[in-house]
mmCIF file of C-alpha atoms and ligand atoms in Angstrom:
data_model
loop_
_atom_site.group_PDB
_atom_site.id
_atom_site.type_symbol
_atom_site.label_atom_id
_atom_site.label_comp_id
_atom_site.label_asym_id
_atom_site.label_seq_id
_atom_site.Cartn_x
_atom_site.Cartn_y
_atom_site.Cartn_z
ATOM 1 C CA MET A 1 85.793 182.416 -11.347
ATOM 2 C CA ALA A 2 84.771 179.011 -12.788
ATOM 3 C CA ASP A 3 88.172 177.641 -11.801
ATOM 4 C CA ARG A 4 87.880 178.974 -8.222
ATOM 5 C CA ILE A 5 84.380 177.493 -7.902
ATOM 6 C CA ALA A 6 85.650 174.103 -9.130
ATOM 7 C CA ARG A 7 88.454 174.225 -6.551
ATOM 8 C CA ALA A 8 86.019 175.216 -3.788
ATOM 9 C CA LEU A 9 83.747 172.270 -4.632
ATOM 10 C CA GLU A 10 86.734 169.962 -4.140
ATOM 11 C CA ARG A 11 88.110 171.720 -1.063
ATOM 12 C CA GLU A 12 84.767 171.859 0.729
ATOM 13 C CA ARG A 13 83.769 168.361 -0.477
ATOM 14 C CA VAL A 14 80.381 169.392 -1.856
ATOM 15 C CA ASP A 15 78.841 168.047 -5.051
ATOM 16 C CA ASP A 16 77.337 171.030 -6.785
ATOM 17 C CA VAL A 17 77.117 174.826 -6.869
ATOM 18 C CA PRO A 18 73.757 175.189 -5.024
ATOM 19 C CA ARG A 19 75.193 173.151 -2.097
ATOM 20 C CA LEU A 20 78.354 175.272 -2.172
ATOM 21 C CA ALA A 21 76.226 178.445 -2.119
ATOM 22 C CA ARG A 22 74.299 177.152 0.915
ATOM 23 C CA LEU A 23 77.551 176.264 2.687
ATOM 24 C CA LEU A 24 79.019 179.699 1.993
ATOM 25 C CA SER A 25 75.912 181.452 3.353
ATOM 26 C CA ALA A 26 75.939 179.345 6.530
ATOM 27 C CA ASP A 27 79.644 178.949 7.346
ATOM 28 C CA ALA A 28 81.794 182.057 7.883
ATOM 29 C CA GLU A 29 85.050 180.076 7.777
ATOM 30 C CA ALA A 30 84.197 178.479 4.435
ATOM 31 C CA ARG A 31 83.199 181.944 3.207
ATOM 32 C CA GLY A 32 86.591 183.302 4.302
ATOM 33 C CA ARG A 33 88.413 180.492 2.456
ATOM 34 C CA PHE A 34 86.381 181.166 -0.700
ATOM 35 C CA ARG A 35 86.969 184.909 -0.497
ATOM 36 C CA ARG A 36 90.725 184.396 -0.084
ATOM 37 C CA SER A 37 90.802 182.069 -3.103
ATOM 38 C CA LEU A 38 89.040 184.712 -5.228
ATOM 39 C CA ALA A 39 91.104 187.719 -4.212
ATOM 40 C CA VAL A 40 94.399 187.706 -6.081
ATOM 41 C CA SER A 41 96.668 189.806 -3.871
ATOM 42 C CA HIS A 42 99.718 190.133 -6.125
ATOM 43 C CA THR A 43 101.304 193.575 -5.661
ATOM 44 C CA GLY A 44 104.668 195.259 -5.009
ATOM 45 C CA LEU A 45 106.392 198.547 -4.267
ATOM 46 C CA PHE A 46 106.335 200.771 -7.367
ATOM 47 C CA ARG A 47 104.569 198.052 -9.361
ATOM 48 C CA ASP A 48 104.447 199.192 -12.993
ATOM 49 C CA PRO A 49 107.050 201.950 -12.561
ATOM 50 C CA GLY A 50 105.836 203.777 -15.696
ATOM 51 C CA GLN A 51 102.631 204.620 -13.814
ATOM 52 C CA PHE A 52 104.630 206.183 -10.970
ATOM 53 C CA ASP A 53 106.581 208.257 -13.508
ATOM 54 C CA LEU A 54 103.229 209.352 -14.911
ATOM 55 C CA LEU A 55 102.042 210.271 -11.415
ATOM 56 C CA GLU A 56 105.188 212.232 -10.644
ATOM 57 C CA ARG A 57 105.478 214.060 -13.949
ATOM 58 C CA THR A 58 101.891 214.526 -15.100
ATOM 59 C CA LEU A 59 99.141 213.661 -12.632
ATOM 60 C CA LEU A 60 100.411 214.920 -9.269
ATOM 61 C CA PRO A 61 101.837 218.367 -10.178
ATOM 62 C CA PRO A 62 98.453 220.008 -10.974
ATOM 63 C CA LEU A 63 96.836 218.364 -7.928
ATOM 64 C CA LEU A 64 99.635 219.583 -5.648
ATOM 65 C CA ALA A 65 99.649 223.035 -7.259
ATOM 66 C CA GLU A 66 96.102 223.594 -5.984
ATOM 67 C CA GLY A 67 97.697 223.906 -2.550
ATOM 68 C CA ARG A 68 94.866 222.057 -0.777
ATOM 69 C CA ARG A 69 95.234 218.889 1.260
ATOM 70 C CA LEU A 70 95.661 215.907 -1.068
ATOM 71 C CA HIS A 71 93.279 213.062 -0.255
ATOM 72 C CA VAL A 72 94.513 209.795 -1.790
ATOM 73 C CA TRP A 73 92.672 206.454 -1.697
ATOM 74 C CA SER A 74 94.202 203.158 -2.757
ATOM 75 C CA ALA A 75 91.117 201.003 -3.442
ATOM 76 C CA GLY A 76 92.003 197.291 -3.356
ATOM 77 C CA CYS A 77 95.392 198.047 -1.782
ATOM 78 C CA SER A 78 96.435 194.428 -1.062
ATOM 79 C CA ASN A 79 99.317 194.518 1.482
ATOM 80 C CA GLY A 80 99.685 198.288 1.132
ATOM 81 C CA ALA A 81 102.709 198.349 -1.188
ATOM 82 C CA GLU A 82 100.852 200.646 -3.615
ATOM 83 C CA LEU A 83 99.982 203.250 -0.982
ATOM 84 C CA TYR A 84 103.485 203.119 0.561
ATOM 85 C CA SER A 85 104.859 203.771 -2.934
ATOM 86 C CA ILE A 86 102.659 206.864 -3.241
ATOM 87 C CA ALA A 87 103.709 207.968 0.250
ATOM 88 C CA LEU A 88 107.405 207.589 -0.662
ATOM 89 C CA LEU A 89 106.781 209.638 -3.800
ATOM 90 C CA LEU A 90 104.904 212.382 -1.929
ATOM 91 C CA ASP A 91 107.631 212.430 0.729
ATOM 92 C CA ARG A 92 110.219 212.990 -1.979
ATOM 93 C CA LEU A 93 108.067 215.800 -3.398
ATOM 94 C CA ASP A 94 107.842 217.303 0.108
ATOM 95 C CA ALA A 95 104.049 216.916 0.048
ATOM 96 C CA LEU A 96 103.505 214.077 2.520
ATOM 97 C CA ASP A 97 102.613 216.375 5.430
ATOM 98 C CA ARG A 98 99.716 217.887 3.504
ATOM 99 C CA SER A 99 98.343 214.558 2.327
ATOM 100 C CA PHE A 100 95.738 212.192 3.740
ATOM 101 C CA LEU A 101 96.260 208.629 2.543
ATOM 102 C CA LEU A 102 93.871 205.717 2.932
ATOM 103 C CA GLY A 103 94.252 202.117 1.763
ATOM 104 C CA SER A 104 91.337 199.669 1.765
ATOM 105 C CA ASP A 105 91.091 196.017 0.870
ATOM 106 C CA LEU A 106 88.636 193.144 0.990
ATOM 107 C CA LEU A 107 90.896 190.938 3.106
ATOM 108 C CA GLU A 108 91.640 191.583 6.771
ATOM 109 C CA GLU A 109 94.985 189.765 6.491
ATOM 110 C CA ASN A 110 96.108 192.161 3.736
ATOM 111 C CA ILE A 111 95.196 195.118 5.937
ATOM 112 C CA ALA A 112 97.104 193.573 8.872
ATOM 113 C CA GLN A 113 100.204 193.293 6.648
ATOM 114 C CA ALA A 114 99.741 196.863 5.435
ATOM 115 C CA ARG A 115 99.651 198.063 9.060
ATOM 116 C CA ARG A 116 102.919 196.216 9.742
ATOM 117 C CA GLY A 117 104.499 198.134 6.836
ATOM 118 C CA GLU A 118 107.267 195.631 6.176
ATOM 119 C CA PHE A 119 108.362 194.627 2.696
ATOM 120 C CA ALA A 120 111.041 191.999 1.982
ATOM 121 C CA GLY A 121 112.320 192.354 5.541
ATOM 122 C CA THR A 122 112.570 196.150 5.363
ATOM 123 C CA GLU A 123 110.362 198.228 7.620
ATOM 124 C CA MET A 124 108.885 201.416 6.183
ATOM 125 C CA PRO A 125 110.026 204.553 8.074
ATOM 126 C CA GLY A 126 107.842 205.524 11.056
ATOM 127 C CA HIS A 127 106.948 209.003 9.733
ATOM 128 C CA LEU A 128 105.509 207.330 6.642
ATOM 129 C CA ARG A 129 103.619 204.633 8.545
ATOM 130 C CA ARG A 130 102.048 207.203 10.864
ATOM 131 C CA GLN A 131 100.658 209.090 7.864
ATOM 132 C CA LEU A 132 98.739 206.141 6.386
ATOM 133 C CA ARG A 133 95.257 204.894 7.301
ATOM 134 C CA TRP A 134 93.933 201.421 6.549
ATOM 135 C CA GLU A 135 90.538 199.793 6.519
ATOM 136 C CA ARG A 136 88.878 196.563 5.428
ATOM 137 C CA ARG A 137 86.223 197.325 2.826
ATOM 138 C CA ASP A 138 84.384 195.376 0.165
ATOM 139 C CA LEU A 139 84.218 197.737 -2.789
ATOM 140 C CA ILE A 140 81.293 195.883 -4.301
ATOM 141 C CA LEU A 141 79.099 195.560 -1.222
ATOM 142 C CA GLU A 142 80.141 198.654 0.734
ATOM 143 C CA GLY A 143 81.177 201.104 -1.962
ATOM 144 C CA ALA A 144 83.578 203.966 -1.296
ATOM 145 C CA PRO A 145 84.658 205.414 2.059
ATOM 146 C CA PRO A 146 83.184 208.841 2.829
ATOM 147 C CA GLY A 147 84.990 211.826 1.397
ATOM 148 C CA HIS A 148 85.889 213.366 -1.907
ATOM 149 C CA TRP A 149 89.167 211.943 -3.059
ATOM 150 C CA ARG A 150 91.514 213.933 -5.274
ATOM 151 C CA LEU A 151 93.462 210.850 -6.317
ATOM 152 C CA ILE A 152 92.116 207.302 -6.406
ATOM 153 C CA LEU A 153 94.224 204.330 -7.424
ATOM 154 C CA CYS A 154 92.230 201.242 -8.273
ATOM 155 C CA ARG A 155 94.760 199.182 -10.168
ATOM 156 C CA ASN A 156 94.380 195.511 -11.005
ATOM 157 C CA VAL A 157 91.196 195.035 -8.988
ATOM 158 C CA ALA A 158 88.405 195.325 -11.584
ATOM 159 C CA ILE A 159 90.175 192.878 -13.921
ATOM 160 C CA TYR A 160 88.801 190.064 -11.767
ATOM 161 C CA LEU A 161 85.199 191.286 -11.955
ATOM 162 C CA THR A 162 82.382 190.669 -14.415
ATOM 163 C CA ARG A 163 81.674 193.434 -16.915
ATOM 164 C CA ALA A 164 78.570 194.548 -14.958
ATOM 165 C CA ALA A 165 80.392 194.619 -11.617
ATOM 166 C CA ARG A 166 83.302 196.459 -13.222
ATOM 167 C CA ASP A 167 80.974 199.116 -14.644
ATOM 168 C CA ARG A 168 79.331 199.566 -11.241
ATOM 169 C CA LEU A 169 82.739 199.851 -9.576
ATOM 170 C CA HIS A 170 83.837 202.509 -12.079
ATOM 171 C CA GLU A 171 80.674 204.467 -11.252
ATOM 172 C CA THR A 172 81.339 204.139 -7.516
ATOM 173 C CA LEU A 173 84.920 205.348 -7.944
ATOM 174 C CA THR A 174 83.818 208.278 -10.102
ATOM 175 C CA GLN A 175 81.265 209.371 -7.500
ATOM 176 C CA ALA A 176 83.979 209.226 -4.833
ATOM 177 C CA LEU A 177 86.254 211.606 -6.768
ATOM 178 C CA ALA A 178 86.285 215.301 -5.985
ATOM 179 C CA PRO A 179 85.606 217.457 -9.080
ATOM 180 C CA GLY A 180 88.959 217.647 -10.883
ATOM 181 C CA GLY A 181 90.132 214.538 -9.020
ATOM 182 C CA VAL A 182 92.005 211.792 -10.846
ATOM 183 C CA LEU A 183 91.381 208.046 -11.081
ATOM 184 C CA LEU A 184 94.292 205.808 -12.041
ATOM 185 C CA LEU A 185 93.525 202.270 -13.213
ATOM 186 C CA GLY A 186 95.966 199.428 -13.878
ATOM 187 C CA ARG A 187 98.078 199.117 -16.996
ATOM 188 C CA SER A 188 95.655 196.738 -18.715
ATOM 189 C CA GLU A 189 92.468 198.607 -17.760
ATOM 190 C CA ARG A 190 90.331 201.274 -19.311
ATOM 191 C CA ILE A 191 86.900 202.823 -19.023
ATOM 192 C CA HIS A 192 84.896 202.345 -22.199
ATOM 193 C CA GLU A 193 82.812 205.497 -22.196
ATOM 194 C CA PRO A 194 84.428 207.883 -19.709
ATOM 195 C CA ARG A 195 82.284 210.849 -20.813
ATOM 196 C CA ARG A 196 79.120 208.991 -19.856
ATOM 197 C CA LEU A 197 80.422 208.862 -16.277
ATOM 198 C CA GLY A 198 81.529 212.496 -16.296
ATOM 199 C CA LEU A 199 85.202 211.639 -16.730
ATOM 200 C CA GLU A 200 87.790 212.785 -19.247
ATOM 201 C CA ARG A 201 90.807 210.702 -20.154
ATOM 202 C CA VAL A 202 93.958 212.630 -19.250
ATOM 203 C CA ALA A 203 96.696 210.037 -19.841
ATOM 204 C CA PRO A 204 96.882 206.264 -20.357
ATOM 205 C CA HIS A 205 94.573 204.539 -17.845
ATOM 206 C CA SER A 206 93.954 207.892 -16.091
ATOM 207 C CA TYR A 207 90.722 209.856 -15.902
ATOM 208 C CA ARG A 208 89.810 213.222 -14.402
ATOM 209 C CA ARG A 209 86.357 213.957 -13.023
ATOM 210 C CA CYS A 210 84.956 216.845 -15.017
ATOM 211 C CA VAL A 211 84.198 219.987 -13.049
ATOM 212 C CA ALA A 212 80.419 220.523 -13.353
HETATM 213 C C1 SAM B 301 95.974 192.101 -7.673
HETATM 214 S S1 SAM B 301 95.683 192.967 -6.161
HETATM 215 C C2 SAM B 301 96.066 194.627 -6.640
HETATM 216 C C3 SAM B 301 96.822 195.381 -5.573
HETATM 217 C C4 SAM B 301 97.288 196.769 -5.980
HETATM 218 N N1 SAM B 301 96.164 197.622 -6.303
HETATM 219 C C5 SAM B 301 98.274 196.689 -7.098
HETATM 220 O O1 SAM B 301 97.894 196.931 -8.260
HETATM 221 O O2 SAM B 301 99.445 196.369 -6.859
HETATM 222 C C6 SAM B 301 93.904 192.982 -6.080
HETATM 223 C C7 SAM B 301 93.396 193.341 -4.708
HETATM 224 O O3 SAM B 301 92.009 193.641 -4.817
HETATM 225 C C8 SAM B 301 91.387 193.176 -3.641
HETATM 226 N N2 SAM B 301 89.956 192.991 -3.914
HETATM 227 C C9 SAM B 301 89.349 192.080 -4.693
HETATM 228 N N3 SAM B 301 88.020 192.222 -4.660
HETATM 229 C C10 SAM B 301 87.774 193.261 -3.821
HETATM 230 C C11 SAM B 301 86.581 193.885 -3.351
HETATM 231 N N4 SAM B 301 85.383 193.468 -3.736
HETATM 232 N N5 SAM B 301 86.701 194.914 -2.477
HETATM 233 C C12 SAM B 301 87.929 195.333 -2.091
HETATM 234 N N6 SAM B 301 89.085 194.790 -2.494
HETATM 235 C C13 SAM B 301 89.008 193.760 -3.351
HETATM 236 C C14 SAM B 301 92.101 191.869 -3.335
HETATM 237 O O4 SAM B 301 91.961 191.483 -1.981
HETATM 238 C C15 SAM B 301 93.541 192.213 -3.705
HETATM 239 O O5 SAM B 301 94.274 192.651 -2.596
#
């Protein structure tokens, strides 16, 4: 954060943080540039493959066995590679038709790329693209989209937040889970006191919302 602020001071040619703050409140374009510099959008299809193995072998089977529609939300989805990976997995498990998949991200340009559904020159199949929904959403300011999600992926988003913002985000994500729903964080992330939030740890970086 300190590094991005230092760069913004240089880029916007302002002398100190209060002046930068005033500029960012007044100028939407400068705000957009600052936001883009803060949001690290690194992602990829089947990023951290071990987590997709975990999904396929451990996390998805009980959710799919319930027989109900599977609502999946990729929170901080970047260019959509994460949600396309889940869609490819569900397609292989013959469960795509009974799934509702939403990806949301802070940056409009990431959402535009996700809608295009093209990775390294390869277009995602039409039946997959038609199944996915996308929206721009600031997780901190706007919280979760309506609904009770049975699987939420929020990987490699909270690592860029302060401890307080991270805790608030974990609470928001927990509230958005359906009872019994599962939250999957990134490979370097954990929730310190899951029980306090009404979560139980079910596998590495994975938490289930306790049924009341
Ligand atoms: C490193 S990428 C992670 C992408 C994907 N989840 C993955 O693990 O491959 C982090 C994403 O979080 C998004 N992000 C950062 N702050 C956000 C916020 N407040 N609300 C929504 N998305 C945010 C960024 O725009 C970026 O696309």
